[in-house]
Amino acid sequence: MRNVWVLLAGLALVMGACGHVSGVERSVPDHGVGAECNTAAARIQALIAQGRLAEAEALIAESTAAGLISRPHATQLLTRIAQLNTKLGEIPARLQRAKDFPSQLKDHSLYQIEKMMEDGDFSLATKAQLQEAAELIKQESRLMRKI
């Protein structure tokens, strides 16, 4: 009997957290199908934050197929993952010839560069060089239009 009460209390907490309790106002998510109530979207974000990008891609595919996240949100997440996987050396050679290009970072991905900045690891490059490398990757398409 005690197990039943514990189970019911847990269920009430989960339902309350998702806003399914009457009298609780809920907003409609603009990026996923019921994203505020499923753990798939939260798990995907956690995997991306941890740098486990291949696992995040797999979970995105499974979640989209199951209808847990919307296709536009999945596309947005996959675009971000592709950007995080981009290595500085993969950007066009025209950008790599820029003055003060941090060539020592060419084998590092955007995720790794952002992680170095976050951790304050300036052993490979200065803070300014890390920021420049990150901007080159993030703004690659915009910068190429200007050249």
mmCIF file of N, CA, C and O in Angstrom, residues 8-64:
data_model
loop_
_atom_site.group_PDB
_atom_site.id
_atom_site.type_symbol
_atom_site.label_atom_id
_atom_site.label_comp_id
_atom_site.label_asym_id
_atom_site.label_seq_id
_atom_site.Cartn_x
_atom_site.Cartn_y
_atom_site.Cartn_z
ATOM 1 N N LEU A 8 1.927 7.238 -6.577
ATOM 2 C CA LEU A 8 0.969 8.307 -6.860
ATOM 3 C C LEU A 8 1.563 9.682 -6.577
ATOM 4 O O LEU A 8 1.334 10.631 -7.336
ATOM 5 N N ALA A 9 2.338 9.798 -5.514
ATOM 6 C CA ALA A 9 2.974 11.078 -5.191
ATOM 7 C C ALA A 9 3.978 11.456 -6.282
ATOM 8 O O ALA A 9 4.057 12.614 -6.696
ATOM 9 N N GLY A 10 4.742 10.484 -6.750
ATOM 10 C CA GLY A 10 5.699 10.735 -7.830
ATOM 11 C C GLY A 10 5.005 11.155 -9.110
ATOM 12 O O GLY A 10 5.446 12.066 -9.805
ATOM 13 N N LEU A 11 3.914 10.481 -9.424
ATOM 14 C CA LEU A 11 3.138 10.812 -10.613
ATOM 15 C C LEU A 11 2.583 12.229 -10.516
ATOM 16 O O LEU A 11 2.610 12.982 -11.492
ATOM 17 N N ALA A 12 2.108 12.610 -9.343
ATOM 18 C CA ALA A 12 1.581 13.961 -9.143
ATOM 19 C C ALA A 12 2.680 15.004 -9.334
ATOM 20 O O ALA A 12 2.453 16.065 -9.920
ATOM 21 N N LEU A 13 3.883 14.701 -8.863
ATOM 22 C CA LEU A 13 5.003 15.629 -9.041
ATOM 23 C C LEU A 13 5.353 15.799 -10.516
ATOM 24 O O LEU A 13 5.590 16.903 -10.991
ATOM 25 N N VAL A 14 5.402 14.691 -11.235
ATOM 26 C CA VAL A 14 5.733 14.750 -12.656
ATOM 27 C C VAL A 14 4.667 15.529 -13.412
ATOM 28 O O VAL A 14 4.980 16.379 -14.236
ATOM 29 N N MET A 15 3.418 15.249 -13.127
ATOM 30 C CA MET A 15 2.340 15.953 -13.811
ATOM 31 C C MET A 15 2.349 17.434 -13.449
ATOM 32 O O MET A 15 2.136 18.290 -14.293
ATOM 33 N N GLY A 16 2.633 17.749 -12.218
ATOM 34 C CA GLY A 16 2.705 19.144 -11.793
ATOM 35 C C GLY A 16 3.848 19.868 -12.467
ATOM 36 O O GLY A 16 3.736 21.023 -12.862
ATOM 37 N N ALA A 17 4.974 19.194 -12.629
ATOM 38 C CA ALA A 17 6.135 19.816 -13.268
ATOM 39 C C ALA A 17 5.858 20.123 -14.734
ATOM 40 O O ALA A 17 6.398 21.066 -15.285
ATOM 41 N N CYS A 18 5.030 19.316 -15.350
ATOM 42 C CA CYS A 18 4.721 19.535 -16.762
ATOM 43 C C CYS A 18 3.564 20.492 -16.963
ATOM 44 O O CYS A 18 3.253 20.850 -18.085
ATOM 45 N N GLY A 19 2.905 20.886 -15.905
ATOM 46 C CA GLY A 19 1.828 21.848 -16.036
ATOM 47 C C GLY A 19 0.492 21.235 -16.399
ATOM 48 O O GLY A 19 -0.382 21.936 -16.873
ATOM 49 N N HIS A 20 0.308 19.957 -16.176
ATOM 50 C CA HIS A 20 -0.953 19.304 -16.517
ATOM 51 C C HIS A 20 -1.986 19.413 -15.409
ATOM 52 O O HIS A 20 -3.089 18.946 -15.549
ATOM 53 N N VAL A 21 -1.643 20.017 -14.304
ATOM 54 C CA VAL A 21 -2.569 20.174 -13.203
ATOM 55 C C VAL A 21 -3.513 21.323 -13.532
ATOM 56 O O VAL A 21 -3.089 22.368 -14.019
ATOM 57 N N SER A 22 -4.806 21.143 -13.293
ATOM 58 C CA SER A 22 -5.760 22.194 -13.631
ATOM 59 C C SER A 22 -5.469 23.450 -12.828
ATOM 60 O O SER A 22 -5.022 23.389 -11.688
ATOM 61 N N GLY A 23 -5.694 24.595 -13.450
ATOM 62 C CA GLY A 23 -5.443 25.867 -12.783
ATOM 63 C C GLY A 23 -4.032 26.382 -13.009
ATOM 64 O O GLY A 23 -3.723 27.500 -12.649
ATOM 65 N N VAL A 24 -3.181 25.569 -13.608
ATOM 66 C CA VAL A 24 -1.812 26.000 -13.878
ATOM 67 C C VAL A 24 -1.744 26.445 -15.327
ATOM 68 O O VAL A 24 -2.094 25.689 -16.221
ATOM 69 N N GLU A 25 -1.335 27.677 -15.527
ATOM 70 C CA GLU A 25 -1.251 28.195 -16.891
ATOM 71 C C GLU A 25 0.037 27.733 -17.538
ATOM 72 O O GLU A 25 1.083 27.730 -16.922
ATOM 73 N N ARG A 26 -0.054 27.360 -18.788
ATOM 74 C CA ARG A 26 1.069 26.812 -19.527
ATOM 75 C C ARG A 26 1.214 27.511 -20.856
ATOM 76 O O ARG A 26 0.239 27.778 -21.526
ATOM 77 N N SER A 27 2.434 27.771 -21.252
ATOM 78 C CA SER A 27 2.633 28.364 -22.569
ATOM 79 C C SER A 27 2.944 27.268 -23.572
ATOM 80 O O SER A 27 3.485 26.230 -23.221
ATOM 81 N N VAL A 28 2.620 27.529 -24.805
ATOM 82 C CA VAL A 28 2.878 26.565 -25.871
ATOM 83 C C VAL A 28 4.335 26.702 -26.285
ATOM 84 O O VAL A 28 4.822 27.812 -26.488
ATOM 85 N N PRO A 29 5.048 25.594 -26.387
ATOM 86 C CA PRO A 29 6.443 25.691 -26.789
ATOM 87 C C PRO A 29 6.560 26.139 -28.235
ATOM 88 O O PRO A 29 5.736 25.783 -29.061
ATOM 89 N N ASP A 30 7.582 26.950 -28.523
ATOM 90 C CA ASP A 30 7.745 27.402 -29.892
ATOM 91 C C ASP A 30 8.841 26.639 -30.615
ATOM 92 O O ASP A 30 9.178 26.948 -31.732
ATOM 93 N N HIS A 31 9.404 25.622 -29.976
ATOM 94 C CA HIS A 31 10.497 24.911 -30.619
ATOM 95 C C HIS A 31 10.361 23.396 -30.580
ATOM 96 O O HIS A 31 11.204 22.710 -31.098
ATOM 97 N N GLY A 32 9.334 22.879 -29.996
ATOM 98 C CA GLY A 32 9.212 21.431 -29.966
ATOM 99 C C GLY A 32 7.824 20.993 -29.590
ATOM 100 O O GLY A 32 7.048 21.755 -29.036
ATOM 101 N N VAL A 33 7.505 19.771 -29.865
ATOM 102 C CA VAL A 33 6.202 19.216 -29.554
ATOM 103 C C VAL A 33 6.196 18.827 -28.094
ATOM 104 O O VAL A 33 6.810 17.851 -27.706
ATOM 105 N N GLY A 34 5.545 19.624 -27.264
ATOM 106 C CA GLY A 34 5.503 19.332 -25.840
ATOM 107 C C GLY A 34 6.884 19.312 -25.216
ATOM 108 O O GLY A 34 7.144 18.553 -24.306
ATOM 109 N N ALA A 35 7.773 20.156 -25.701
ATOM 110 C CA ALA A 35 9.171 20.097 -25.272
ATOM 111 C C ALA A 35 9.349 20.376 -23.785
ATOM 112 O O ALA A 35 10.287 19.895 -23.184
ATOM 113 N N GLU A 36 8.422 21.135 -23.192
ATOM 114 C CA GLU A 36 8.583 21.419 -21.775
ATOM 115 C C GLU A 36 8.236 20.215 -20.906
ATOM 116 O O GLU A 36 8.538 20.207 -19.732
ATOM 117 N N CYS A 37 7.626 19.206 -21.481
ATOM 118 C CA CYS A 37 7.206 18.050 -20.700
ATOM 119 C C CYS A 37 7.997 16.787 -21.016
ATOM 120 O O CYS A 37 7.852 15.804 -20.317
ATOM 121 N N ASN A 38 8.769 16.770 -22.067
ATOM 122 C CA ASN A 38 9.509 15.552 -22.341
ATOM 123 C C ASN A 38 10.966 15.740 -21.978
ATOM 124 O O ASN A 38 11.490 16.850 -21.980
ATOM 125 N N THR A 39 11.577 14.671 -21.676
ATOM 126 C CA THR A 39 12.972 14.731 -21.273
ATOM 127 C C THR A 39 13.902 14.622 -22.467
ATOM 128 O O THR A 39 15.098 14.838 -22.326
ATOM 129 N N ALA A 40 13.368 14.317 -23.638
ATOM 130 C CA ALA A 40 14.214 14.173 -24.821
ATOM 131 C C ALA A 40 14.912 15.489 -25.154
ATOM 132 O O ALA A 40 16.119 15.514 -25.377
ATOM 133 N N ALA A 41 14.174 16.591 -25.167
ATOM 134 C CA ALA A 41 14.768 17.886 -25.486
ATOM 135 C C ALA A 41 15.821 18.271 -24.453
ATOM 136 O O ALA A 41 16.897 18.755 -24.802
ATOM 137 N N ALA A 42 15.524 18.023 -23.194
ATOM 138 C CA ALA A 42 16.486 18.334 -22.133
ATOM 139 C C ALA A 42 17.718 17.443 -22.243
ATOM 140 O O ALA A 42 18.854 17.904 -22.062
ATOM 141 N N ARG A 43 17.510 16.192 -22.541
ATOM 142 C CA ARG A 43 18.638 15.251 -22.678
ATOM 143 C C ARG A 43 19.516 15.636 -23.873
ATOM 144 O O ARG A 43 20.745 15.570 -23.786
ATOM 145 N N ILE A 44 18.905 16.046 -24.959
ATOM 146 C CA ILE A 44 19.668 16.466 -26.138
ATOM 147 C C ILE A 44 20.538 17.673 -25.790
ATOM 148 O O ILE A 44 21.722 17.712 -26.114
ATOM 149 N N GLN A 45 19.950 18.653 -25.124
ATOM 150 C CA GLN A 45 20.717 19.840 -24.722
ATOM 151 C C GLN A 45 21.871 19.461 -23.797
ATOM 152 O O GLN A 45 22.974 19.997 -23.919
ATOM 153 N N ALA A 46 21.631 18.527 -22.884
ATOM 154 C CA ALA A 46 22.684 18.089 -21.963
ATOM 155 C C ALA A 46 23.814 17.392 -22.731
ATOM 156 O O ALA A 46 24.998 17.632 -22.457
ATOM 157 N N LEU A 47 23.476 16.557 -23.687
ATOM 158 C CA LEU A 47 24.491 15.873 -24.490
ATOM 159 C C LEU A 47 25.325 16.870 -25.292
ATOM 160 O O LEU A 47 26.547 16.740 -25.380
ATOM 161 N N ILE A 48 24.677 17.871 -25.850
ATOM 162 C CA ILE A 48 25.402 18.892 -26.608
ATOM 163 C C ILE A 48 26.344 19.649 -25.679
ATOM 164 O O ILE A 48 27.506 19.881 -26.021
ATOM 165 N N ALA A 49 25.865 20.011 -24.510
ATOM 166 C CA ALA A 49 26.695 20.738 -23.552
ATOM 167 C C ALA A 49 27.903 19.919 -23.105
ATOM 168 O O ALA A 49 28.969 20.472 -22.827
ATOM 169 N N GLN A 50 27.752 18.606 -23.058
ATOM 170 C CA GLN A 50 28.849 17.722 -22.653
ATOM 171 C C GLN A 50 29.776 17.384 -23.811
ATOM 172 O O GLN A 50 30.788 16.724 -23.623
ATOM 173 N N GLY A 51 29.429 17.809 -25.014
ATOM 174 C CA GLY A 51 30.254 17.509 -26.176
ATOM 175 C C GLY A 51 30.028 16.124 -26.744
ATOM 176 O O GLY A 51 30.778 15.667 -27.604
ATOM 177 N N ARG A 52 28.979 15.469 -26.327
ATOM 178 C CA ARG A 52 28.648 14.131 -26.828
ATOM 179 C C ARG A 52 27.706 14.306 -28.027
ATOM 180 O O ARG A 52 26.537 13.946 -27.986
ATOM 181 N N LEU A 53 28.276 14.850 -29.089
ATOM 182 C CA LEU A 53 27.484 15.295 -30.228
ATOM 183 C C LEU A 53 26.923 14.156 -31.060
ATOM 184 O O LEU A 53 25.805 14.254 -31.564
ATOM 185 N N ALA A 54 27.648 13.066 -31.202
ATOM 186 C CA ALA A 54 27.143 11.920 -31.967
ATOM 187 C C ALA A 54 25.920 11.319 -31.263
ATOM 188 O O ALA A 54 24.932 10.953 -31.912
ATOM 189 N N GLU A 55 25.986 11.227 -29.942
ATOM 190 C CA GLU A 55 24.839 10.713 -29.185
ATOM 191 C C GLU A 55 23.649 11.652 -29.307
ATOM 192 O O GLU A 55 22.498 11.206 -29.417
ATOM 193 N N ALA A 56 23.921 12.952 -29.295
ATOM 194 C CA ALA A 56 22.845 13.936 -29.430
ATOM 195 C C ALA A 56 22.171 13.808 -30.791
ATOM 196 O O ALA A 56 20.941 13.853 -30.879
ATOM 197 N N GLU A 57 22.969 13.607 -31.845
ATOM 198 C CA GLU A 57 22.400 13.431 -33.186
ATOM 199 C C GLU A 57 21.495 12.203 -33.245
ATOM 200 O O GLU A 57 20.420 12.245 -33.837
ATOM 201 N N ALA A 58 21.944 11.125 -32.634
ATOM 202 C CA ALA A 58 21.134 9.897 -32.624
ATOM 203 C C ALA A 58 19.827 10.115 -31.866
ATOM 204 O O ALA A 58 18.759 9.682 -32.315
ATOM 205 N N LEU A 59 19.913 10.787 -30.731
ATOM 206 C CA LEU A 59 18.709 11.044 -29.933
ATOM 207 C C LEU A 59 17.757 11.993 -30.666
ATOM 208 O O LEU A 59 16.540 11.839 -30.587
ATOM 209 N N ILE A 60 18.304 12.938 -31.408
ATOM 210 C CA ILE A 60 17.461 13.842 -32.201
ATOM 211 C C ILE A 60 16.688 13.039 -33.245
ATOM 212 O O ILE A 60 15.478 13.227 -33.422
ATOM 213 N N ALA A 61 17.382 12.133 -33.931
ATOM 214 C CA ALA A 61 16.719 11.314 -34.953
ATOM 215 C C ALA A 61 15.610 10.466 -34.331
ATOM 216 O O ALA A 61 14.492 10.405 -34.864
ATOM 217 N N GLU A 62 15.899 9.827 -33.216
ATOM 218 C CA GLU A 62 14.894 8.987 -32.540
ATOM 219 C C GLU A 62 13.727 9.831 -32.035
ATOM 220 O O GLU A 62 12.566 9.444 -32.180
ATOM 221 N N SER A 63 14.029 10.983 -31.441
ATOM 222 C CA SER A 63 12.978 11.844 -30.881
ATOM 223 C C SER A 63 12.090 12.443 -31.965
ATOM 224 O O SER A 63 10.883 12.576 -31.776
ATOM 225 N N THR A 64 12.690 12.773 -33.091
ATOM 226 C CA THR A 64 11.899 13.309 -34.202
ATOM 227 C C THR A 64 10.979 12.232 -34.760
ATOM 228 O O THR A 64 9.798 12.488 -35.014
#
